[in-house]
Tab-separated table of C-alpha atoms in Angstrom:
chain	number	residue	atom	x	y	z
A	1	MET	CA	7.939	24.691	7.877
A	2	LEU	CA	4.761	23.080	9.100
A	3	LYS	CA	4.179	21.673	12.566
A	4	LEU	CA	2.074	18.547	12.175
A	5	LEU	CA	0.117	16.057	14.254
A	6	LEU	CA	0.129	12.763	12.334
A	7	ILE	CA	-1.965	9.699	13.203
A	8	THR	CA	-0.105	6.850	11.600
A	9	SER	CA	1.322	3.328	11.793
A	10	PRO	CA	4.833	3.372	10.290
A	11	ASN	CA	6.715	0.101	9.884
A	12	PRO	CA	9.305	-0.705	7.167
A	13	LEU	CA	8.561	-4.423	7.639
A	14	GLY	CA	4.775	-4.087	7.692
A	15	THR	CA	2.061	-3.863	5.060
A	16	GLY	CA	2.469	-1.680	1.980
A	17	GLY	CA	0.777	1.302	3.609
A	18	GLN	CA	2.866	1.021	6.765
A	19	VAL	CA	6.070	0.852	4.704
A	20	ARG	CA	5.011	3.897	2.723
A	21	ASN	CA	4.208	5.887	5.870
A	22	TYR	CA	7.571	5.040	7.435
A	23	TYR	CA	9.601	6.348	4.512
A	24	VAL	CA	7.440	9.449	4.011
A	25	LEU	CA	7.754	10.365	7.703
A	26	ARG	CA	11.497	9.830	7.616
A	27	GLU	CA	11.988	11.991	4.528
A	28	LEU	CA	9.611	14.739	5.691
A	29	ILE	CA	11.773	15.474	8.720
A	30	LYS	CA	15.153	14.694	7.131
A	31	GLY	CA	14.273	17.045	4.271
A	32	LYS	CA	13.390	19.773	6.796
A	33	LEU	CA	9.893	20.173	5.392
A	34	ILE	CA	8.351	19.994	8.875
A	35	LYS	CA	9.409	20.728	12.465
A	36	ASP	CA	8.404	19.927	16.050
A	37	SER	CA	5.828	17.409	14.846
A	38	THR	CA	4.082	14.668	16.816
A	39	LEU	CA	3.176	11.137	15.760
A	40	ILE	CA	0.263	9.240	17.298
A	41	VAL	CA	0.943	5.529	16.732
A	42	ASP	CA	-0.720	2.333	17.903
A	43	ASN	CA	0.971	-0.541	16.100
A	44	THR	CA	4.604	0.431	15.677
A	45	PRO	CA	7.601	-1.602	16.942
A	46	ASN	CA	9.648	0.019	19.713
A	47	ASN	CA	12.822	0.148	17.611
A	48	ILE	CA	10.982	2.151	14.937
A	49	ILE	CA	9.572	4.495	17.595
A	50	HIS	CA	13.077	5.089	18.937
A	51	GLU	CA	14.382	5.736	15.427
A	52	LEU	CA	11.649	8.294	14.692
A	53	GLU	CA	12.235	9.986	18.040
A	54	GLY	CA	15.925	10.182	17.183
A	55	LEU	CA	15.039	12.002	13.970
A	56	GLY	CA	13.142	14.627	15.973
A	57	TYR	CA	9.556	13.426	16.208
A	58	ARG	CA	7.614	13.302	19.430
A	59	VAL	CA	5.861	9.909	19.500
A	60	VAL	CA	2.702	9.164	21.481
A	61	THR	CA	1.375	5.592	21.652
A	62	VAL	CA	-2.377	5.023	21.917
A	63	ARG	CA	-4.063	1.627	21.852
A	64	GLY	CA	-7.447	-0.018	22.185
A	65	PHE	CA	-7.616	-3.324	24.035
A	66	SER	CA	-10.674	-5.028	22.609
A	67	LYS	CA	-11.042	-6.092	18.982
A	68	ILE	CA	-14.805	-5.728	19.255
A	69	MET	CA	-14.637	-2.132	20.516
A	70	GLU	CA	-11.236	-1.240	19.044
A	71	ASN	CA	-12.322	2.033	17.441
A	72	GLU	CA	-14.224	3.257	20.471
A	73	GLN	CA	-11.442	2.344	22.914
A	74	TYR	CA	-8.835	3.941	20.672
A	75	LEU	CA	-10.719	7.240	20.675
A	76	PHE	CA	-11.494	6.991	24.391
A	77	ASN	CA	-7.842	6.378	25.320
A	78	LEU	CA	-6.691	9.170	23.046
A	79	LEU	CA	-9.098	11.696	24.505
A	80	LEU	CA	-8.801	10.567	28.114
A	81	SER	CA	-5.065	10.208	28.552
A	82	LYS	CA	-3.348	12.040	25.730
A	83	LEU	CA	-5.236	15.077	24.540
A	84	LYS	CA	-4.141	17.434	27.336
A	85	MET	CA	-0.546	16.598	26.528
A	86	LEU	CA	-1.125	17.130	22.816
A	87	LYS	CA	-2.710	20.532	23.423
A	88	ARG	CA	0.567	21.839	24.805
A	89	GLY	CA	1.794	22.263	21.246
A	90	VAL	CA	0.344	24.388	18.485
A	91	TYR	CA	-0.156	22.379	15.289
A	92	ASP	CA	-0.889	23.639	11.802
A	93	LEU	CA	-2.620	20.470	10.636
A	94	VAL	CA	-3.716	17.019	11.847
A	95	ILE	CA	-3.338	14.153	9.376
A	96	SER	CA	-4.634	10.607	9.286
A	97	GLN	CA	-2.074	8.722	7.204
A	98	SER	CA	-4.641	6.010	6.586
A	99	GLU	CA	-8.269	5.674	5.583
A	100	HIS	CA	-8.852	3.268	8.489
A	101	SER	CA	-11.922	4.465	10.386
A	102	LYS	CA	-10.288	4.738	13.812
A	103	TYR	CA	-7.536	7.000	12.433
A	104	VAL	CA	-9.972	9.093	10.394
A	105	GLN	CA	-12.358	9.557	13.307
A	106	ALA	CA	-9.501	10.414	15.679
A	107	ALA	CA	-8.182	13.054	13.269
A	108	TYR	CA	-11.641	14.578	12.934
A	109	VAL	CA	-12.204	14.685	16.708
A	110	ILE	CA	-8.831	16.365	17.269
A	111	HIS	CA	-9.646	18.822	14.466
A	112	LYS	CA	-12.859	19.796	16.232
A	113	ILE	CA	-11.301	20.094	19.695
A	114	LEU	CA	-8.086	21.879	18.713
A	115	LYS	CA	-9.836	23.837	15.914
A	116	ILE	CA	-7.136	23.137	13.339
A	117	PRO	CA	-7.511	21.841	9.749
A	118	TRP	CA	-7.312	18.119	9.103
A	119	THR	CA	-6.908	15.719	6.211
A	120	ALA	CA	-6.364	12.047	5.371
A	121	ILE	CA	-4.169	10.079	2.983
A	122	ILE	CA	-6.298	7.366	1.346
A	123	GLN	CA	-4.147	4.424	0.301
A	124	SER	CA	-6.873	1.862	-0.439
A	125	TYR	CA	-10.592	1.740	-1.091
A	126	LEU	CA	-11.008	-1.500	0.877
A	127	TRP	CA	-11.414	0.078	4.323
A	128	LEU	CA	-13.958	2.483	2.822
A	129	ASP	CA	-16.057	-0.126	1.025
A	130	PRO	CA	-19.065	-0.722	3.326
A	131	PHE	CA	-20.102	-3.756	1.282
A	132	ARG	CA	-17.126	-5.632	2.741
A	133	TYR	CA	-18.907	-5.546	6.089
A	134	ARG	CA	-22.439	-6.712	5.299
A	135	LEU	CA	-22.286	-9.213	8.142
A	136	SER	CA	-21.217	-6.566	10.655
A	137	VAL	CA	-23.615	-3.692	11.178
A	138	THR	CA	-21.181	-2.054	13.619
A	139	THR	CA	-18.243	-2.043	11.210
A	140	MET	CA	-20.398	-0.964	8.282
A	141	THR	CA	-21.699	1.947	10.352
A	142	ARG	CA	-18.153	2.982	11.298
A	143	THR	CA	-17.191	2.906	7.637
A	144	LEU	CA	-20.130	5.032	6.544
A	145	VAL	CA	-19.363	7.520	9.332
A	146	SER	CA	-15.755	7.742	8.141
A	147	ILE	CA	-16.822	8.408	4.554
A	148	ASN	CA	-19.080	11.196	5.769
A	149	LEU	CA	-16.192	12.728	7.737
A	150	LEU	CA	-13.764	12.465	4.813
A	151	ASN	CA	-16.213	14.507	2.746
A	152	LYS	CA	-15.795	17.396	5.193
A	153	THR	CA	-12.217	18.094	4.076
A	154	LEU	CA	-9.854	17.841	1.112
A	155	VAL	CA	-8.337	14.355	1.163
A	156	HIS	CA	-5.496	12.911	-0.910
A	157	VAL	CA	-5.517	9.593	-2.767
A	158	VAL	CA	-2.514	7.525	-3.863
A	159	SER	CA	-4.291	6.606	-7.092
A	160	ASP	CA	-7.386	7.709	-8.957
A	161	ALA	CA	-8.349	4.034	-8.840
A	162	VAL	CA	-9.543	4.792	-5.289
A	163	PRO	CA	-12.334	7.283	-6.145
A	164	GLN	CA	-13.183	5.369	-9.329
A	165	THR	CA	-13.699	2.099	-7.470
A	166	LEU	CA	-15.642	3.760	-4.666
A	167	SER	CA	-17.817	5.549	-7.223
A	168	SER	CA	-18.627	2.213	-8.868
A	169	ARG	CA	-20.002	1.158	-5.468
A	170	GLY	CA	-22.135	4.295	-5.161
A	171	ILE	CA	-19.737	6.144	-2.845
A	172	ASN	CA	-18.304	9.507	-3.860
A	173	LEU	CA	-15.421	11.508	-2.443
A	174	LYS	CA	-16.462	15.144	-2.761
A	175	SER	CA	-13.047	16.806	-2.530
A	176	TYR	CA	-9.819	14.969	-3.246
A	177	SER	CA	-6.502	15.421	-4.986
A	178	LEU	CA	-4.132	12.877	-6.490
A	179	LEU	CA	-0.650	12.219	-5.114
A	180	ASP	CA	1.493	12.158	-8.257
A	181	ILE	CA	4.324	10.257	-6.539
A	182	PRO	CA	2.579	8.274	-3.807
A	183	VAL	CA	5.418	5.861	-2.971
A	184	GLY	CA	9.180	5.553	-3.213
A	185	LEU	CA	11.616	2.693	-3.671
A	186	GLU	CA	14.981	1.707	-2.202
A	187	TYR	CA	17.114	2.516	-5.243
A	188	GLU	CA	20.445	2.187	-3.483
A	189	LEU	CA	19.695	-1.491	-2.881
A	190	ILE	CA	18.070	-2.039	-6.276
A	191	ASP	CA	21.001	-0.469	-8.145
A	192	GLN	CA	23.431	-2.568	-6.136
A	193	VAL	CA	21.624	-5.726	-7.233
A	194	LEU	CA	21.434	-4.640	-10.877
A	195	LYS	CA	25.217	-4.179	-11.049
A	196	GLU	CA	25.493	-7.948	-10.965
A	197	THR	CA	24.021	-10.345	-13.511
A	198	GLN	CA	21.607	-12.672	-11.762
A	199	LYS	CA	20.957	-16.172	-13.093
A	200	LYS	CA	17.323	-16.589	-14.151
A	201	GLU	CA	16.244	-19.474	-11.928
A	202	PHE	CA	12.481	-18.861	-12.042
A	203	ASP	CA	10.054	-18.374	-14.897
A	204	LEU	CA	7.626	-16.327	-12.815
A	205	ALA	CA	7.732	-14.227	-9.667
A	206	TYR	CA	4.768	-13.178	-7.534
A	207	MET	CA	5.140	-10.931	-4.487
A	208	ALA	CA	2.493	-9.720	-2.058
A	209	ARG	CA	1.011	-10.041	1.376
A	210	ILE	CA	-1.128	-12.944	0.241
A	211	THR	CA	-4.793	-12.123	0.838
A	212	TRP	CA	-7.990	-13.219	-0.887
A	213	GLY	CA	-8.033	-10.415	-3.439
A	214	LYS	CA	-4.390	-10.708	-4.502
A	215	GLY	CA	-4.994	-13.389	-7.132
A	216	ILE	CA	-2.957	-16.279	-5.748
A	217	LEU	CA	-5.684	-18.760	-6.745
A	218	ASP	CA	-5.783	-17.326	-10.271
A	219	LEU	CA	-2.042	-17.882	-10.423
A	220	ILE	CA	-2.574	-21.616	-9.859
A	221	ARG	CA	-4.828	-21.762	-12.901
A	222	VAL	CA	-2.310	-19.789	-14.992
A	223	VAL	CA	0.472	-22.237	-14.098
A	224	TYR	CA	-1.845	-25.149	-14.931
A	225	MET	CA	-2.660	-23.683	-18.360
A	226	LEU	CA	1.016	-22.952	-19.073
A	227	LYS	CA	1.768	-26.623	-18.458
A	228	HIS	CA	-0.792	-27.548	-21.107
A	229	VAL	CA	1.026	-25.426	-23.707
A	230	GLY	CA	4.378	-26.989	-22.918
A	231	ILE	CA	5.837	-24.742	-20.198
A	232	ASP	CA	6.400	-26.347	-16.797
A	233	ALA	CA	6.812	-22.978	-15.093
A	234	LYS	CA	8.829	-22.594	-11.929
A	235	VAL	CA	7.163	-19.921	-9.777
A	236	MET	CA	8.710	-17.997	-6.892
A	237	VAL	CA	6.208	-16.611	-4.358
A	238	ILE	CA	7.582	-13.901	-2.058
A	239	GLY	CA	5.281	-13.204	0.864
A	240	GLU	CA	3.215	-14.855	3.542
A	241	PHE	CA	-0.412	-15.901	3.720
A	242	SER	CA	-2.428	-13.607	5.948
A	243	ASP	CA	-5.149	-16.225	6.321
A	244	GLU	CA	-4.745	-19.928	7.159
A	245	VAL	CA	-8.021	-20.705	5.392
A	246	LEU	CA	-6.653	-19.187	2.181
A	247	LYS	CA	-3.410	-21.132	2.598
A	248	GLU	CA	-5.302	-24.405	2.905
A	249	ARG	CA	-7.437	-23.487	-0.108
A	250	PHE	CA	-4.269	-22.784	-2.122
A	251	LEU	CA	-2.653	-26.098	-1.192
A	252	LYS	CA	-5.812	-28.062	-1.993
A	253	TYR	CA	-6.390	-26.341	-5.359
A	254	ALA	CA	-2.734	-26.627	-6.420
A	255	LYS	CA	-2.726	-30.342	-5.573
A	256	GLU	CA	-5.961	-30.887	-7.507
A	257	LEU	CA	-4.383	-29.345	-10.633
A	258	ASP	CA	-1.062	-31.107	-9.990
A	259	VAL	CA	1.008	-27.889	-9.931
A	260	LEU	CA	1.972	-27.604	-6.276
A	261	ARG	CA	5.540	-28.664	-7.030
A	262	ASN	CA	5.832	-25.698	-9.432
A	263	PHE	CA	5.698	-23.213	-6.552
A	264	VAL	CA	8.596	-22.182	-4.339
A	265	PHE	CA	7.598	-20.112	-1.283
A	266	THR	CA	10.239	-17.853	0.253
A	267	GLY	CA	8.115	-16.295	2.991
A	268	PHE	CA	8.475	-12.621	3.809
A	269	ILE	CA	11.771	-11.199	2.513
A	270	SER	CA	12.981	-7.594	2.766
A	271	GLY	CA	15.976	-5.498	1.841
A	272	ILE	CA	18.558	-6.454	-0.743
A	273	GLU	CA	17.666	-10.161	-0.609
A	274	LYS	CA	14.177	-9.335	-1.893
A	275	TYR	CA	15.567	-7.573	-4.958
A	276	LYS	CA	18.072	-10.349	-5.587
A	277	LEU	CA	15.267	-12.876	-5.591
A	278	LEU	CA	13.099	-10.777	-7.912
A	279	SER	CA	15.947	-10.360	-10.376
A	280	ARG	CA	16.258	-14.147	-10.686
A	281	ALA	CA	12.847	-14.355	-12.381
A	282	LYS	CA	11.993	-13.817	-16.036
A	283	VAL	CA	8.476	-12.378	-15.661
A	284	PHE	CA	6.510	-10.820	-12.804
A	285	VAL	CA	2.879	-11.885	-12.640
A	286	TYR	CA	0.382	-9.992	-10.493
A	287	PRO	CA	-3.248	-11.111	-10.812
A	288	SER	CA	-4.468	-8.879	-7.967
A	289	ARG	CA	-7.938	-7.381	-8.258
A	290	VAL	CA	-7.833	-5.099	-5.199
A	291	ASP	CA	-4.697	-2.955	-5.415
A	292	VAL	CA	-4.786	0.723	-6.249
A	293	PHE	CA	-1.026	1.302	-6.535
A	294	SER	CA	1.029	-1.788	-5.809
A	295	ILE	CA	4.488	-1.294	-4.284
A	296	SER	CA	5.294	-4.923	-5.135
A	297	LEU	CA	4.550	-4.345	-8.794
A	298	LEU	CA	6.557	-1.128	-8.847
A	299	GLU	CA	9.521	-2.904	-7.230
A	300	ALA	CA	9.397	-5.596	-9.907
A	301	LEU	CA	9.438	-2.935	-12.632
A	302	ALA	CA	12.384	-1.212	-10.945
A	303	VAL	CA	14.338	-4.467	-11.003
A	304	GLY	CA	13.622	-4.709	-14.711
A	305	LEU	CA	11.014	-7.453	-14.875
A	306	PRO	CA	8.318	-7.367	-17.545
A	307	ALA	CA	4.986	-7.635	-15.751
A	308	VAL	CA	1.598	-9.103	-16.584
A	309	VAL	CA	-1.390	-7.926	-14.521
A	310	PHE	CA	-5.156	-8.129	-14.595
A	311	ASN	CA	-6.939	-5.162	-16.124
A	312	SER	CA	-7.989	-3.827	-12.725
A	313	PRO	CA	-8.465	-0.093	-11.994
A	314	TYR	CA	-4.795	0.429	-11.082
A	315	ALA	CA	-3.506	-1.096	-14.338
A	316	HIS	CA	-4.040	1.983	-16.507
A	317	LEU	CA	-1.597	3.935	-14.320
A	318	LEU	CA	1.128	1.646	-15.645
A	319	GLY	CA	-0.485	0.928	-19.012
A	320	ASP	CA	2.596	1.559	-21.142
A	321	TYR	CA	4.881	-0.472	-18.896
A	322	VAL	CA	2.888	-3.601	-18.079
A	323	ILE	CA	0.851	-6.070	-20.088
A	324	THR	CA	-2.784	-6.182	-19.001
A	325	ALA	CA	-5.084	-9.174	-19.308
A	326	GLN	CA	-8.846	-9.510	-19.010
A	327	SER	CA	-8.825	-13.131	-17.874
A	328	SER	CA	-6.603	-15.971	-16.680
A	329	GLU	CA	-6.572	-17.342	-20.245
A	330	GLU	CA	-5.388	-14.015	-21.661
A	331	MET	CA	-2.802	-13.710	-18.885
A	332	THR	CA	-1.511	-17.181	-19.742
A	333	ARG	CA	-1.112	-16.273	-23.424
A	334	ALA	CA	0.798	-13.095	-22.547
A	335	ILE	CA	3.143	-14.929	-20.175
A	336	HIS	CA	3.674	-17.676	-22.735
A	337	ALA	CA	4.713	-15.111	-25.356
A	338	LEU	CA	7.123	-13.412	-22.947
A	339	LEU	CA	8.769	-16.638	-21.814
A	340	LEU	CA	9.464	-17.528	-25.442
A	341	ASN	CA	10.870	-14.105	-26.392
A	342	GLU	CA	13.943	-12.975	-24.449
A	343	GLY	CA	14.339	-9.839	-26.575
A	344	LEU	CA	10.829	-8.678	-25.751
A	345	ARG	CA	11.426	-9.323	-22.041
A	346	GLU	CA	14.619	-7.248	-22.100
A	347	GLU	CA	12.967	-4.335	-23.926
A	348	LEU	CA	9.974	-4.235	-21.581
A	349	GLY	CA	12.318	-4.495	-18.598
A	350	ARG	CA	14.418	-1.590	-19.843
A	351	ARG	CA	11.354	0.616	-20.268
A	352	ALA	CA	10.048	-0.440	-16.855
A	353	ARG	CA	13.303	0.586	-15.132
A	354	ILE	CA	13.218	4.026	-16.775
A	355	PHE	CA	9.602	4.578	-15.731
A	356	SER	CA	10.200	3.536	-12.125
A	357	ARG	CA	13.120	5.902	-11.503
A	358	ARG	CA	10.909	8.845	-10.567
A	359	PHE	CA	9.432	6.999	-7.577
A	360	THR	CA	11.872	7.999	-4.852
A	361	HIS	CA	11.192	8.363	-1.129
A	362	GLU	CA	12.236	12.026	-1.319
A	363	ALA	CA	9.765	12.700	-4.143
A	364	ALA	CA	6.959	10.906	-2.270
A	365	ALA	CA	7.593	13.016	0.852
A	366	ARG	CA	7.607	16.265	-1.138
A	367	CYS	CA	4.398	15.199	-2.843
A	368	GLU	CA	2.679	14.528	0.481
A	369	TYR	CA	3.955	17.825	1.893
A	370	LYS	CA	2.389	19.666	-1.063
A	371	ALA	CA	-0.843	17.812	-0.296
A	372	TYR	CA	-0.818	19.244	3.228
A	373	LEU	CA	-0.472	22.745	1.796
A	374	LYS	CA	-3.411	22.113	-0.544
A	375	THR	CA	-5.577	21.127	2.418
A	376	LEU	CA	-4.631	24.284	4.311
A	377	GLU	CA	-5.565	26.352	1.258
A	378	TRP	CA	-8.854	24.449	0.971
A	379	PHE	CA	-9.744	25.242	4.582
A	380	ILE	CA	-9.047	28.924	4.030
A	381	ARG	CA	-11.360	28.952	0.997
A	382	TYR	CA	-14.183	26.618	1.935
A	383	ALA	CA	-14.244	25.552	5.570
A	384	LYS	CA	-16.164	27.445	8.193
A	385	ALA	CA	-14.247	28.704	11.202
C-alpha cells in the first residue's frame, strides 16, 4: 500500500471536482489501497474533515488570506507552518488532485524539498488556459508556470478532451495518461429512485453549477424555438447561478423571448431528491461548451434520460449514448424529435443506463490508484534523482 500526501479540496456538496475528490479519497482508504496518508486541504467543511479523519487520514488545513496574493500566501503558509510537521512522515508520492495553480505549485515545491515523486489529476482545461486571464498578467503568469511544472512529471487527465482543447490553444502536455473511469455515481440512491415509476412532469431537465460556459443562455433560445414548432416546453433547472451578472442576463433574455415562465428553478439539490427530480423529466439537455467529463450529464444517463448535447470535445466520449448537435437549431430539432417519440426516448434511456453502470466510486478510486503507480514508474524511468 502507498503512503500519500494529497493536496485536495474534497466536498460532496461542492463543485464537480470537489465531489469527485471526496468520493475517490473515501474509497482509496476504505478499499485499503493506501495507508497512513495525509491530506492538505484549504476549502473543506469541518464535518467533512472530521469524517476523513475518522476514516484514517491525517488532515492539515492551509489557507491564504488575500484573494490578490492567494497563491503566494498559500505556499508561504504551507512552507512556514506546516512543512516541518509533514516531514515527520515518509511519503511515496505527493499528489495535486486539481490543476489549480496553487495546488500544482505546492505539490511541486514539496516534491523538491522532500525529494519524492509528484503528480497531478487534471479535471478541467479551464484553469490551465492562459487566455482566460488576458486582463491579469499575474494570473496568466501563474498559469504558465503551472503548465511548465506539469510538464516535469506524468500527469493524469479525466478526459482526452483536456489535452485536445489545450493543444488547440497552443499548449501541450508532454506526458499524460487517461483515467478510464474518472468519476463514480451514487448507484444505491439512483437504483432506489428507479424502482418507482416517476410521473414525467417536465419536458426538459438541465443541471449544472450555472456559469457562463454551461450554455444556459443557449437553452433560452432552444426553448424559444421549440415554442415556434408547437411545443411549450416546461424546463427544470437544477443548480445555482455562480454569477449575479449571468443571472440578470438570463432573466432579461428569457423575458425578451417570452419564455421565462417555461423555466422552473430548483436551486442546488443533492442526494436522492436530485435523482427523483431528474427522473421526472423526459429529456436532458446540456448545451455546455466547457466541460471535459460532466458528472451532471453522466447522472442524467444513469437515471435513464436521453440526452442532447453540443458537439464539444467531451461529446465523443459519450457519442453512442447521447445525441450531439452543432448548433442551437440542430439541438432544437433533436429535442423536438425526442419529445414526439416516447419509444425512442425509452430505448436511448435504456442504453444510457447500461453504459453508465461502470462508473462506480470504487472503480474511480482504483483507476486513480493505478495512475499513482504509473507516475512512480515514470519517475524511475525518466526523472533525475
